[in-house]
């Protein structure tokens, strides 16, 4: 909608700018088709890869495993070769992608590589019963590609695969539905993974090793830790105070770092997760002595207080940069 | 009529234009600073994350306050009628606080006002229960009037959308059993009238503070126009479609007309609407006729899309006829949060957990409609 401003908005006060500037601005501006074309390209890649997948699945009897494997391998190798040829030399800083297709072809290469390893295991059980190995190899390739070719999408893919390797689902829409949070092993894994990702974020920032990856690491890490911690808190509810202390300690750490970096995004999610924990513990405590009004009062007053606090905070941190 | 300070609204729109002009390098930093200094805005407008947080927290406070008061009153007077009286009380209190915050605290799109407005409207609609009493047309009409008044006073986009949709719903429900055959044409007529009225009012100087409203309603009216003429929608309404040829033509041609007009007039709303409804048209055709097996259809469509976008990017490398591939709008919060990365990991990376014995590798349940959030 940005391009679609009504005519009266385009007029700036003549006192502030020169006539020529005004004419240039209110005259014909270029019309960008950037996002439209990108969405078309993305849809095309999605349809193509899914369609190929279905076609192979339906005709596996006539095609044969070798042919399918060979095709996937060629596709993957070709994509990686193209990326290798096209990409700018490796650097620990941010590298711009050389052309608009680069990102998609790299994505295609990575996805087909995952399929290749999976197919190898499915058809020939190459890795035997070492299922971990079958997921660990794509994992390494994904992380390597994310760093070597500087691709945030592949990095997100690598992190989700890392979590899957450990047995957790972290894709945004399924993080709450697909995980069995009643097992403490899973909760512990989640918290460990969260901390590990945060350490990675810290390293990439401090050592300046792809510093722009830090946000993705920290985002995944914080959410995974908070959700695991709250899951332990809600489901077991054996040691509410202990878990609440763990939650609060982590929240305090997140708060301090976010405050230092003036990241309102992390301040907000920390505040909301911690508030959820706090309300739960208060409501449960009053419920044990069969009281409900004090806890309702508490929620109302604390919510209003937090609103007030957020307003003060947002006057201090005005921008909406995330890190 | 509008609750917000008009001068600040004007300054805000000037500042916004100046920001774009600066981003496009039409003016320099000094000119920009002069413009900002000459047009101060008195509103409290927090950043997007603070707005989200305030919105959630206000809803929490409002819901618990409703619960508290309702619990106290309902336990002492155990009658159903009292609930509507309580709802009316909530609505009054909500609007009173909203007015107070806007006047005294200068809140503008700050999360608190968004939440208070929506919650008060919900309470008011509930309180007006005596008007409609389970009657569908009257419910829709009540919602429409409440949201229309809120739109006029607060120029809120959500309220305007609710108003438009509930108006269509009221018309639809009123015509439902008797005048069913005329429904598609009536709705299309209303949509067209709504669209052209919005385009016209968008240019009106005296209604300039409502420009956002007219934009969102024109998007919705294009949508309702397409849906009203869509073959699938008509078919669900009436098992035997009269004039099938006409509705098929509307299903297939409307998106193309939208795209054509969008490109000709350089209108991003028409263009994007057309692109979305092309997908809808394809799905509609596939629902009734299996032209190709699913896999082949996907491969063909994928190839066409990739080739088309590849060609377009090549073609627009240097701007042609005022079109370009370069991104022109300044980066939004979506870019900063790396939403595209999340979409990729959601749609492609459907990695199931390797649980215990059996192998499951990522077949990728390519479900998530990833391609929307770009308005």
mmCIF file of N, CA and C in Angstrom, chain A residues 1-2 4-6 8-9 13 16-17 21 24-25 29-34 36-37 39 41-42 44 46-48 55 100-101 111 118 122 131 157 161 164 167 169 171-174 178-179 215 264-265 268 293 296-297 299-300 303 306-307 311 314 317-320 322, chain B residues 13 17 20-21 24 26-27 34-35 39 44 47-50 53-54 57 60 64-65 68 202 208 215 266 268-269 271-272 298-299 302-303 305-306 309-310 313 316 322-329 336-337 343 345-349 351 353-354 357 359 361 365 371:
data_model
loop_
_atom_site.group_PDB
_atom_site.id
_atom_site.type_symbol
_atom_site.label_atom_id
_atom_site.label_comp_id
_atom_site.label_asym_id
_atom_site.label_seq_id
_atom_site.Cartn_x
_atom_site.Cartn_y
_atom_site.Cartn_z
ATOM 1 N N UNK A 1 0.808 -1.201 0.000
ATOM 2 C CA UNK A 1 0.000 0.000 0.000
ATOM 3 C C UNK A 1 0.852 1.267 0.000
ATOM 4 N N UNK A 2 2.138 1.034 0.209
ATOM 5 C CA UNK A 2 2.980 2.213 0.294
ATOM 6 C C UNK A 2 2.967 3.040 -0.970
ATOM 7 N N UNK A 4 0.636 3.430 -2.875
ATOM 8 C CA UNK A 4 -0.689 3.831 -3.255
ATOM 9 C C UNK A 4 -1.204 5.040 -2.495
ATOM 10 N N UNK A 5 -0.342 5.979 -2.249
ATOM 11 C CA UNK A 5 -0.774 7.116 -1.459
ATOM 12 C C UNK A 5 -1.682 8.019 -2.271
ATOM 13 N N UNK A 6 -2.733 8.526 -1.628
ATOM 14 C CA UNK A 6 -3.606 9.455 -2.331
ATOM 15 C C UNK A 6 -2.891 10.749 -2.660
ATOM 16 N N UNK A 8 -3.349 13.907 -2.262
ATOM 17 C CA UNK A 8 -3.117 15.033 -1.372
ATOM 18 C C UNK A 8 -1.967 14.795 -0.409
ATOM 19 N N UNK A 9 -1.596 13.525 -0.212
ATOM 20 C CA UNK A 9 -0.495 13.265 0.710
ATOM 21 C C UNK A 9 0.853 13.563 0.071
ATOM 22 N N UNK A 13 4.913 20.808 2.063
ATOM 23 C CA UNK A 13 4.853 22.265 2.135
ATOM 24 C C UNK A 13 5.962 22.893 1.317
ATOM 25 N N UNK A 16 9.436 24.088 2.661
ATOM 26 C CA UNK A 16 10.485 23.205 3.145
ATOM 27 C C UNK A 16 11.393 22.688 2.042
ATOM 28 N N UNK A 17 10.892 22.602 0.840
ATOM 29 C CA UNK A 17 11.691 22.010 -0.230
ATOM 30 C C UNK A 17 11.615 22.873 -1.472
ATOM 31 N N UNK A 21 12.409 19.722 -6.472
ATOM 32 C CA UNK A 21 12.301 18.496 -5.689
ATOM 33 C C UNK A 21 10.867 18.021 -5.642
ATOM 34 N N UNK A 24 9.748 16.540 -8.906
ATOM 35 C CA UNK A 24 10.318 15.221 -9.111
ATOM 36 C C UNK A 24 9.552 14.182 -8.303
ATOM 37 N N UNK A 25 9.154 14.556 -7.094
ATOM 38 C CA UNK A 25 8.519 13.574 -6.224
ATOM 39 C C UNK A 25 7.091 13.284 -6.623
ATOM 40 N N UNK A 29 6.434 8.134 -10.285
ATOM 41 C CA UNK A 29 7.413 7.348 -9.586
ATOM 42 C C UNK A 29 7.442 5.947 -10.179
ATOM 43 N N UNK A 30 8.572 5.274 -10.028
ATOM 44 C CA UNK A 30 8.676 3.926 -10.543
ATOM 45 C C UNK A 30 7.758 3.012 -9.748
ATOM 46 N N UNK A 31 7.240 2.012 -10.436
ATOM 47 C CA UNK A 31 6.325 1.071 -9.814
ATOM 48 C C UNK A 31 7.061 -0.242 -9.632
ATOM 49 N N UNK A 32 7.247 -0.645 -8.390
ATOM 50 C CA UNK A 32 8.065 -1.820 -8.130
ATOM 51 C C UNK A 32 7.235 -3.089 -8.132
ATOM 52 N N UNK A 33 7.704 -4.068 -8.887
ATOM 53 C CA UNK A 33 7.029 -5.367 -8.905
ATOM 54 C C UNK A 33 7.815 -6.394 -8.099
ATOM 55 N N UNK A 34 8.711 -5.920 -7.244
ATOM 56 C CA UNK A 34 9.640 -6.797 -6.540
ATOM 57 C C UNK A 34 8.930 -7.939 -5.812
ATOM 58 N N UNK A 36 5.788 -8.957 -5.856
ATOM 59 C CA UNK A 36 4.909 -9.788 -6.670
ATOM 60 C C UNK A 36 5.713 -10.884 -7.366
ATOM 61 N N UNK A 37 6.829 -10.478 -7.965
ATOM 62 C CA UNK A 37 7.634 -11.453 -8.700
ATOM 63 C C UNK A 37 8.257 -12.465 -7.741
ATOM 64 N N UNK A 39 7.075 -13.524 -4.898
ATOM 65 C CA UNK A 39 6.055 -14.483 -4.470
ATOM 66 C C UNK A 39 5.784 -15.491 -5.577
ATOM 67 N N UNK A 41 7.861 -16.493 -7.872
ATOM 68 C CA UNK A 41 9.020 -17.392 -7.940
ATOM 69 C C UNK A 41 8.951 -18.433 -6.825
ATOM 70 N N UNK A 42 8.635 -17.961 -5.622
ATOM 71 C CA UNK A 42 8.557 -18.850 -4.466
ATOM 72 C C UNK A 42 7.479 -19.903 -4.681
ATOM 73 N N UNK A 44 6.333 -20.904 -7.518
ATOM 74 C CA UNK A 44 6.776 -21.790 -8.584
ATOM 75 C C UNK A 44 7.688 -22.883 -8.063
ATOM 76 N N UNK A 46 7.910 -23.974 -5.010
ATOM 77 C CA UNK A 46 7.135 -24.835 -4.115
ATOM 78 C C UNK A 46 6.319 -25.842 -4.921
ATOM 79 N N UNK A 47 5.602 -25.357 -5.959
ATOM 80 C CA UNK A 47 4.768 -26.245 -6.769
ATOM 81 C C UNK A 47 5.619 -27.271 -7.487
ATOM 82 N N UNK A 48 6.719 -26.801 -8.059
ATOM 83 C CA UNK A 48 7.582 -27.680 -8.840
ATOM 84 C C UNK A 48 8.133 -28.805 -7.976
ATOM 85 N N UNK A 55 5.055 -37.041 -8.311
ATOM 86 C CA UNK A 55 5.259 -37.815 -9.530
ATOM 87 C C UNK A 55 6.161 -39.017 -9.268
ATOM 88 N N UNK A 100 19.012 -12.544 -8.123
ATOM 89 C CA UNK A 100 17.767 -12.912 -7.442
ATOM 90 C C UNK A 100 17.514 -14.411 -7.375
ATOM 91 N N UNK A 101 18.097 -15.202 -8.302
ATOM 92 C CA UNK A 101 17.800 -16.629 -8.316
ATOM 93 C C UNK A 101 18.692 -17.410 -7.388
ATOM 94 N N UNK A 111 17.396 -28.589 -0.265
ATOM 95 C CA UNK A 111 16.219 -29.438 -0.090
ATOM 96 C C UNK A 111 16.388 -30.768 -0.801
ATOM 97 N N UNK A 118 17.626 -38.860 2.646
ATOM 98 C CA UNK A 118 16.450 -39.562 3.148
ATOM 99 C C UNK A 118 16.096 -40.741 2.255
ATOM 100 N N UNK A 122 15.842 -44.689 2.936
ATOM 101 C CA UNK A 122 14.552 -45.338 2.739
ATOM 102 C C UNK A 122 14.687 -46.546 1.815
ATOM 103 N N UNK A 131 19.780 -44.012 12.776
ATOM 104 C CA UNK A 131 18.912 -42.993 12.190
ATOM 105 C C UNK A 131 19.460 -41.587 12.423
ATOM 106 N N UNK A 157 16.350 -23.326 8.342
ATOM 107 C CA UNK A 157 16.146 -24.737 8.017
ATOM 108 C C UNK A 157 17.099 -25.614 8.829
ATOM 109 N N UNK A 161 16.225 -28.415 11.598
ATOM 110 C CA UNK A 161 16.734 -29.779 11.470
ATOM 111 C C UNK A 161 17.531 -30.204 12.691
ATOM 112 N N UNK A 164 15.051 -31.186 15.150
ATOM 113 C CA UNK A 164 14.448 -32.470 14.799
ATOM 114 C C UNK A 164 15.396 -33.613 15.128
ATOM 115 N N UNK A 167 14.957 -34.379 18.432
ATOM 116 C CA UNK A 167 13.633 -34.909 18.747
ATOM 117 C C UNK A 167 12.595 -33.870 19.065
ATOM 118 N N UNK A 169 10.103 -30.599 17.573
ATOM 119 C CA UNK A 169 9.593 -29.873 16.423
ATOM 120 C C UNK A 169 9.589 -28.393 16.767
ATOM 121 N N UNK A 171 9.074 -25.890 14.115
ATOM 122 C CA UNK A 171 8.473 -25.003 13.113
ATOM 123 C C UNK A 171 7.341 -24.223 13.780
ATOM 124 N N UNK A 172 7.215 -22.940 13.447
ATOM 125 C CA UNK A 172 6.350 -22.050 14.217
ATOM 126 C C UNK A 172 4.925 -22.559 14.430
ATOM 127 N N UNK A 173 4.315 -23.119 13.372
ATOM 128 C CA UNK A 173 2.909 -23.493 13.519
ATOM 129 C C UNK A 173 2.725 -24.774 14.319
ATOM 130 N N UNK A 174 3.809 -25.542 14.485
ATOM 131 C CA UNK A 174 3.589 -26.861 15.082
ATOM 132 C C UNK A 174 4.275 -27.025 16.422
ATOM 133 N N UNK A 178 2.881 -30.457 18.085
ATOM 134 C CA UNK A 178 3.555 -31.704 17.762
ATOM 135 C C UNK A 178 4.458 -32.237 18.865
ATOM 136 N N UNK A 179 4.648 -31.473 19.900
ATOM 137 C CA UNK A 179 5.601 -31.906 20.910
ATOM 138 C C UNK A 179 4.878 -32.482 22.118
ATOM 139 N N UNK A 215 20.548 -12.704 15.290
ATOM 140 C CA UNK A 215 19.132 -12.542 15.605
ATOM 141 C C UNK A 215 18.369 -13.850 15.419
ATOM 142 N N UNK A 264 13.485 -3.924 21.457
ATOM 143 C CA UNK A 264 12.162 -3.949 22.065
ATOM 144 C C UNK A 264 11.496 -5.302 21.862
ATOM 145 N N UNK A 265 11.810 -5.942 20.742
ATOM 146 C CA UNK A 265 11.202 -7.242 20.454
ATOM 147 C C UNK A 265 11.503 -8.237 21.564
ATOM 148 N N UNK A 268 9.910 -7.403 24.901
ATOM 149 C CA UNK A 268 8.475 -7.711 24.937
ATOM 150 C C UNK A 268 8.231 -9.194 25.148
ATOM 151 N N UNK A 293 -11.202 -14.235 43.685
ATOM 152 C CA UNK A 293 -11.196 -12.781 43.483
ATOM 153 C C UNK A 293 -9.807 -12.152 43.609
ATOM 154 N N UNK A 296 -7.949 -12.604 40.333
ATOM 155 C CA UNK A 296 -8.459 -11.762 39.238
ATOM 156 C C UNK A 296 -7.989 -10.331 39.433
ATOM 157 N N UNK A 297 -8.097 -9.862 40.660
ATOM 158 C CA UNK A 297 -7.630 -8.503 40.965
ATOM 159 C C UNK A 297 -6.161 -8.361 40.608
ATOM 160 N N UNK A 299 -4.396 -10.015 38.393
ATOM 161 C CA UNK A 299 -4.153 -9.977 36.943
ATOM 162 C C UNK A 299 -4.497 -8.592 36.388
ATOM 163 N N UNK A 300 -5.640 -8.038 36.821
ATOM 164 C CA UNK A 300 -6.051 -6.736 36.286
ATOM 165 C C UNK A 300 -5.013 -5.668 36.636
ATOM 166 N N UNK A 303 -1.704 -6.170 34.878
ATOM 167 C CA UNK A 303 -1.748 -5.863 33.442
ATOM 168 C C UNK A 303 -1.719 -4.352 33.225
ATOM 169 N N UNK A 306 1.734 -3.116 33.905
ATOM 170 C CA UNK A 306 2.660 -3.444 32.814
ATOM 171 C C UNK A 306 2.435 -2.544 31.604
ATOM 172 N N UNK A 307 1.159 -2.230 31.328
ATOM 173 C CA UNK A 307 0.865 -1.297 30.225
ATOM 174 C C UNK A 307 1.586 0.021 30.474
ATOM 175 N N UNK A 311 4.599 1.658 28.217
ATOM 176 C CA UNK A 311 4.533 2.997 27.623
ATOM 177 C C UNK A 311 5.804 3.773 27.961
ATOM 178 N N UNK A 314 8.660 2.371 25.974
ATOM 179 C CA UNK A 314 8.634 2.675 24.541
ATOM 180 C C UNK A 314 8.972 4.141 24.288
ATOM 181 N N UNK A 317 12.800 3.692 24.232
ATOM 182 C CA UNK A 317 13.283 2.988 23.042
ATOM 183 C C UNK A 317 12.257 3.199 21.950
ATOM 184 N N UNK A 318 12.533 4.120 21.059
ATOM 185 C CA UNK A 318 11.495 4.498 20.097
ATOM 186 C C UNK A 318 11.505 3.632 18.841
ATOM 187 N N UNK A 319 12.677 3.197 18.442
ATOM 188 C CA UNK A 319 12.791 2.521 17.146
ATOM 189 C C UNK A 319 12.225 1.108 17.246
ATOM 190 N N UNK A 320 12.015 0.483 16.112
ATOM 191 C CA UNK A 320 11.595 -0.913 16.153
ATOM 192 C C UNK A 320 12.630 -1.810 15.488
ATOM 193 N N UNK A 322 15.253 -4.749 15.680
ATOM 194 C CA UNK A 322 15.126 -5.908 16.538
ATOM 195 C C UNK A 322 16.425 -6.254 17.249
ATOM 196 N N UNK B 13 0.698 12.606 8.231
ATOM 197 C CA UNK B 13 0.709 12.177 6.834
ATOM 198 C C UNK B 13 1.795 12.915 6.060
ATOM 199 N N UNK B 17 4.986 11.113 4.192
ATOM 200 C CA UNK B 17 5.374 11.392 2.810
ATOM 201 C C UNK B 17 6.823 11.852 2.740
ATOM 202 N N UNK B 20 9.148 8.955 2.932
ATOM 203 C CA UNK B 20 9.265 8.255 1.651
ATOM 204 C C UNK B 20 10.126 9.048 0.673
ATOM 205 N N UNK B 21 9.904 10.354 0.663
ATOM 206 C CA UNK B 21 10.669 11.199 -0.255
ATOM 207 C C UNK B 21 12.150 11.135 0.083
ATOM 208 N N UNK B 24 13.479 7.782 -1.061
ATOM 209 C CA UNK B 24 13.669 7.758 -2.515
ATOM 210 C C UNK B 24 14.668 8.808 -2.982
ATOM 211 N N UNK B 26 14.483 12.023 -2.963
ATOM 212 C CA UNK B 26 13.958 13.207 -3.630
ATOM 213 C C UNK B 26 14.288 14.472 -2.844
ATOM 214 N N UNK B 27 14.429 14.317 -1.525
ATOM 215 C CA UNK B 27 14.827 15.469 -0.712
ATOM 216 C C UNK B 27 16.041 15.052 0.105
ATOM 217 N N UNK B 34 13.754 19.805 8.312
ATOM 218 C CA UNK B 34 12.938 21.021 8.352
ATOM 219 C C UNK B 34 11.447 20.670 8.319
ATOM 220 N N UNK B 35 11.107 19.705 7.474
ATOM 221 C CA UNK B 35 9.694 19.315 7.368
ATOM 222 C C UNK B 35 9.202 18.751 8.695
ATOM 223 N N UNK B 39 6.261 20.311 11.257
ATOM 224 C CA UNK B 39 4.982 19.613 11.428
ATOM 225 C C UNK B 39 5.060 18.636 12.587
ATOM 226 N N UNK B 44 1.014 9.920 20.999
ATOM 227 C CA UNK B 44 1.886 8.872 21.516
ATOM 228 C C UNK B 44 1.715 7.669 20.596
ATOM 229 N N UNK B 47 6.429 1.962 19.096
ATOM 230 C CA UNK B 47 6.878 1.079 18.012
ATOM 231 C C UNK B 47 5.968 -0.141 17.949
ATOM 232 N N UNK B 48 6.094 -0.912 16.875
ATOM 233 C CA UNK B 48 5.138 -1.990 16.598
ATOM 234 C C UNK B 48 5.119 -3.040 17.705
ATOM 235 N N UNK B 49 6.285 -3.318 18.298
ATOM 236 C CA UNK B 49 6.316 -4.367 19.315
ATOM 237 C C UNK B 49 5.618 -3.903 20.590
ATOM 238 N N UNK B 50 5.847 -2.629 20.955
ATOM 239 C CA UNK B 50 5.154 -2.088 22.121
ATOM 240 C C UNK B 50 3.658 -2.101 21.880
ATOM 241 N N UNK B 53 2.370 -5.591 22.439
ATOM 242 C CA UNK B 53 2.361 -5.895 23.866
ATOM 243 C C UNK B 53 1.228 -5.180 24.575
ATOM 244 N N UNK B 54 1.057 -3.907 24.285
ATOM 245 C CA UNK B 54 -0.003 -3.141 24.940
ATOM 246 C C UNK B 54 -1.374 -3.694 24.556
ATOM 247 N N UNK B 57 -1.906 -6.927 26.601
ATOM 248 C CA UNK B 57 -2.103 -6.653 28.030
ATOM 249 C C UNK B 57 -3.432 -5.946 28.291
ATOM 250 N N UNK B 60 -6.081 -8.514 28.227
ATOM 251 C CA UNK B 60 -6.055 -9.298 29.466
ATOM 252 C C UNK B 60 -6.776 -8.528 30.563
ATOM 253 N N UNK B 64 -10.387 -9.757 32.238
ATOM 254 C CA UNK B 64 -10.455 -10.095 33.655
ATOM 255 C C UNK B 64 -11.362 -9.123 34.403
ATOM 256 N N UNK B 65 -11.372 -7.864 33.982
ATOM 257 C CA UNK B 65 -12.268 -6.898 34.632
ATOM 258 C C UNK B 65 -13.720 -7.278 34.369
ATOM 259 N N UNK B 68 -14.516 -10.205 36.554
ATOM 260 C CA UNK B 68 -14.661 -9.825 37.966
ATOM 261 C C UNK B 68 -16.030 -9.204 38.212
ATOM 262 N N UNK B 202 -11.233 8.632 -1.753
ATOM 263 C CA UNK B 202 -9.800 8.641 -1.460
ATOM 264 C C UNK B 202 -9.171 9.947 -1.913
ATOM 265 N N UNK B 208 -9.738 13.295 4.096
ATOM 266 C CA UNK B 208 -8.372 12.772 3.987
ATOM 267 C C UNK B 208 -7.967 11.908 5.181
ATOM 268 N N UNK B 215 -8.881 2.682 1.536
ATOM 269 C CA UNK B 215 -7.999 1.687 0.941
ATOM 270 C C UNK B 215 -8.435 0.284 1.329
ATOM 271 N N UNK B 266 -1.082 1.278 -12.712
ATOM 272 C CA UNK B 266 -0.043 1.135 -11.675
ATOM 273 C C UNK B 266 -0.683 1.138 -10.298
ATOM 274 N N UNK B 268 -1.389 -0.987 -7.124
ATOM 275 C CA UNK B 268 -0.871 -2.190 -6.481
ATOM 276 C C UNK B 268 -2.006 -3.029 -5.908
ATOM 277 N N UNK B 269 -3.099 -2.391 -5.504
ATOM 278 C CA UNK B 269 -4.217 -3.144 -4.928
ATOM 279 C C UNK B 269 -4.860 -4.035 -5.978
ATOM 280 N N UNK B 271 -3.575 -5.043 -8.777
ATOM 281 C CA UNK B 271 -2.613 -6.029 -9.261
ATOM 282 C C UNK B 271 -2.532 -7.227 -8.324
ATOM 283 N N UNK B 272 -2.318 -6.946 -7.032
ATOM 284 C CA UNK B 272 -2.164 -8.051 -6.081
ATOM 285 C C UNK B 272 -3.461 -8.825 -5.921
ATOM 286 N N UNK B 298 0.882 -29.522 -11.087
ATOM 287 C CA UNK B 298 1.779 -28.747 -10.233
ATOM 288 C C UNK B 298 3.097 -28.468 -10.940
ATOM 289 N N UNK B 299 3.606 -29.521 -11.645
ATOM 290 C CA UNK B 299 4.894 -29.332 -12.322
ATOM 291 C C UNK B 299 4.764 -28.275 -13.408
ATOM 292 N N UNK B 302 4.336 -24.895 -11.830
ATOM 293 C CA UNK B 302 5.598 -24.480 -11.229
ATOM 294 C C UNK B 302 6.571 -24.000 -12.294
ATOM 295 N N UNK B 303 6.672 -24.792 -13.386
ATOM 296 C CA UNK B 303 7.586 -24.403 -14.457
ATOM 297 C C UNK B 303 7.184 -23.052 -15.040
ATOM 298 N N UNK B 305 5.471 -20.643 -13.656
ATOM 299 C CA UNK B 305 5.721 -19.551 -12.712
ATOM 300 C C UNK B 305 7.197 -19.210 -12.628
ATOM 301 N N UNK B 306 8.041 -20.255 -12.535
ATOM 302 C CA UNK B 306 9.480 -19.990 -12.431
ATOM 303 C C UNK B 306 9.975 -19.290 -13.688
ATOM 304 N N UNK B 309 8.657 -15.652 -13.818
ATOM 305 C CA UNK B 309 9.326 -14.702 -12.924
ATOM 306 C C UNK B 309 10.776 -14.499 -13.344
ATOM 307 N N UNK B 310 11.393 -15.599 -13.859
ATOM 308 C CA UNK B 310 12.766 -15.461 -14.344
ATOM 309 C C UNK B 310 12.826 -14.441 -15.483
ATOM 310 N N UNK B 313 12.185 -10.835 -14.193
ATOM 311 C CA UNK B 313 13.327 -10.222 -13.512
ATOM 312 C C UNK B 313 14.365 -9.764 -14.531
ATOM 313 N N UNK B 316 12.957 -6.694 -16.444
ATOM 314 C CA UNK B 316 12.839 -5.447 -15.674
ATOM 315 C C UNK B 316 14.156 -5.034 -15.032
ATOM 316 N N UNK B 322 8.162 2.439 -16.632
ATOM 317 C CA UNK B 322 7.851 2.807 -15.253
ATOM 318 C C UNK B 322 7.741 1.630 -14.308
ATOM 319 N N UNK B 323 8.078 0.419 -14.777
ATOM 320 C CA UNK B 323 8.076 -0.729 -13.875
ATOM 321 C C UNK B 323 9.511 -1.106 -13.557
ATOM 322 N N UNK B 324 9.729 -1.635 -12.375
ATOM 323 C CA UNK B 324 11.079 -2.047 -12.012
ATOM 324 C C UNK B 324 11.009 -3.246 -11.095
ATOM 325 N N UNK B 325 12.126 -3.995 -11.031
ATOM 326 C CA UNK B 325 12.189 -5.113 -10.101
ATOM 327 C C UNK B 325 12.766 -4.678 -8.756
ATOM 328 N N UNK B 326 13.461 -3.544 -8.756
ATOM 329 C CA UNK B 326 14.097 -3.085 -7.510
ATOM 330 C C UNK B 326 13.045 -2.874 -6.423
ATOM 331 N N UNK B 327 13.330 -3.314 -5.182
ATOM 332 C CA UNK B 327 12.401 -3.015 -4.103
ATOM 333 C C UNK B 327 12.459 -1.527 -3.780
ATOM 334 N N UNK B 328 11.316 -0.865 -3.720
ATOM 335 C CA UNK B 328 11.322 0.571 -3.510
ATOM 336 C C UNK B 328 10.876 0.979 -2.120
ATOM 337 N N UNK B 329 9.933 0.238 -1.553
ATOM 338 C CA UNK B 329 9.443 0.625 -0.225
ATOM 339 C C UNK B 329 10.524 0.394 0.808
ATOM 340 N N UNK B 336 12.692 -7.324 8.933
ATOM 341 C CA UNK B 336 13.614 -7.373 10.071
ATOM 342 C C UNK B 336 13.505 -8.671 10.833
ATOM 343 N N UNK B 337 12.299 -9.180 10.979
ATOM 344 C CA UNK B 337 12.130 -10.399 11.762
ATOM 345 C C UNK B 337 12.448 -11.650 10.963
ATOM 346 N N UNK B 343 9.002 -18.744 7.039
ATOM 347 C CA UNK B 343 8.062 -19.362 6.106
ATOM 348 C C UNK B 343 8.726 -20.527 5.399
ATOM 349 N N UNK B 345 11.166 -22.384 6.517
ATOM 350 C CA UNK B 345 11.318 -23.550 7.387
ATOM 351 C C UNK B 345 9.963 -24.157 7.703
ATOM 352 N N UNK B 346 8.899 -23.364 7.598
ATOM 353 C CA UNK B 346 7.575 -23.921 7.858
ATOM 354 C C UNK B 346 7.084 -24.751 6.675
ATOM 355 N N UNK B 347 7.236 -24.226 5.455
ATOM 356 C CA UNK B 347 6.645 -24.919 4.323
ATOM 357 C C UNK B 347 7.534 -26.015 3.769
ATOM 358 N N UNK B 348 8.826 -25.786 3.733
ATOM 359 C CA UNK B 348 9.698 -26.809 3.166
ATOM 360 C C UNK B 348 10.203 -27.761 4.229
ATOM 361 N N UNK B 349 10.554 -27.233 5.366
ATOM 362 C CA UNK B 349 11.278 -28.034 6.357
ATOM 363 C C UNK B 349 10.348 -28.789 7.265
ATOM 364 N N UNK B 351 10.078 -31.194 8.993
ATOM 365 C CA UNK B 351 10.848 -32.308 9.511
ATOM 366 C C UNK B 351 10.119 -32.926 10.674
ATOM 367 N N UNK B 353 9.882 -35.588 13.801
ATOM 368 C CA UNK B 353 10.888 -36.052 14.748
ATOM 369 C C UNK B 353 11.201 -37.510 14.453
ATOM 370 N N UNK B 354 12.477 -37.847 14.444
ATOM 371 C CA UNK B 354 12.811 -39.253 14.314
ATOM 372 C C UNK B 354 12.478 -39.954 15.620
ATOM 373 N N UNK B 357 11.843 -46.203 16.705
ATOM 374 C CA UNK B 357 12.235 -47.216 15.756
ATOM 375 C C UNK B 357 12.093 -46.862 14.281
ATOM 376 N N UNK B 359 11.594 -45.098 10.593
ATOM 377 C CA UNK B 359 12.209 -43.933 9.957
ATOM 378 C C UNK B 359 11.112 -42.989 9.475
ATOM 379 N N UNK B 361 11.367 -39.448 7.327
ATOM 380 C CA UNK B 361 12.131 -38.279 6.929
ATOM 381 C C UNK B 361 11.224 -37.275 6.281
ATOM 382 N N UNK B 365 5.152 -31.512 4.630
ATOM 383 C CA UNK B 365 3.730 -31.298 4.430
ATOM 384 C C UNK B 365 3.562 -29.857 3.993
ATOM 385 N N UNK B 371 2.319 -17.463 1.112
ATOM 386 C CA UNK B 371 2.529 -16.364 0.192
ATOM 387 C C UNK B 371 1.629 -15.159 0.429
#
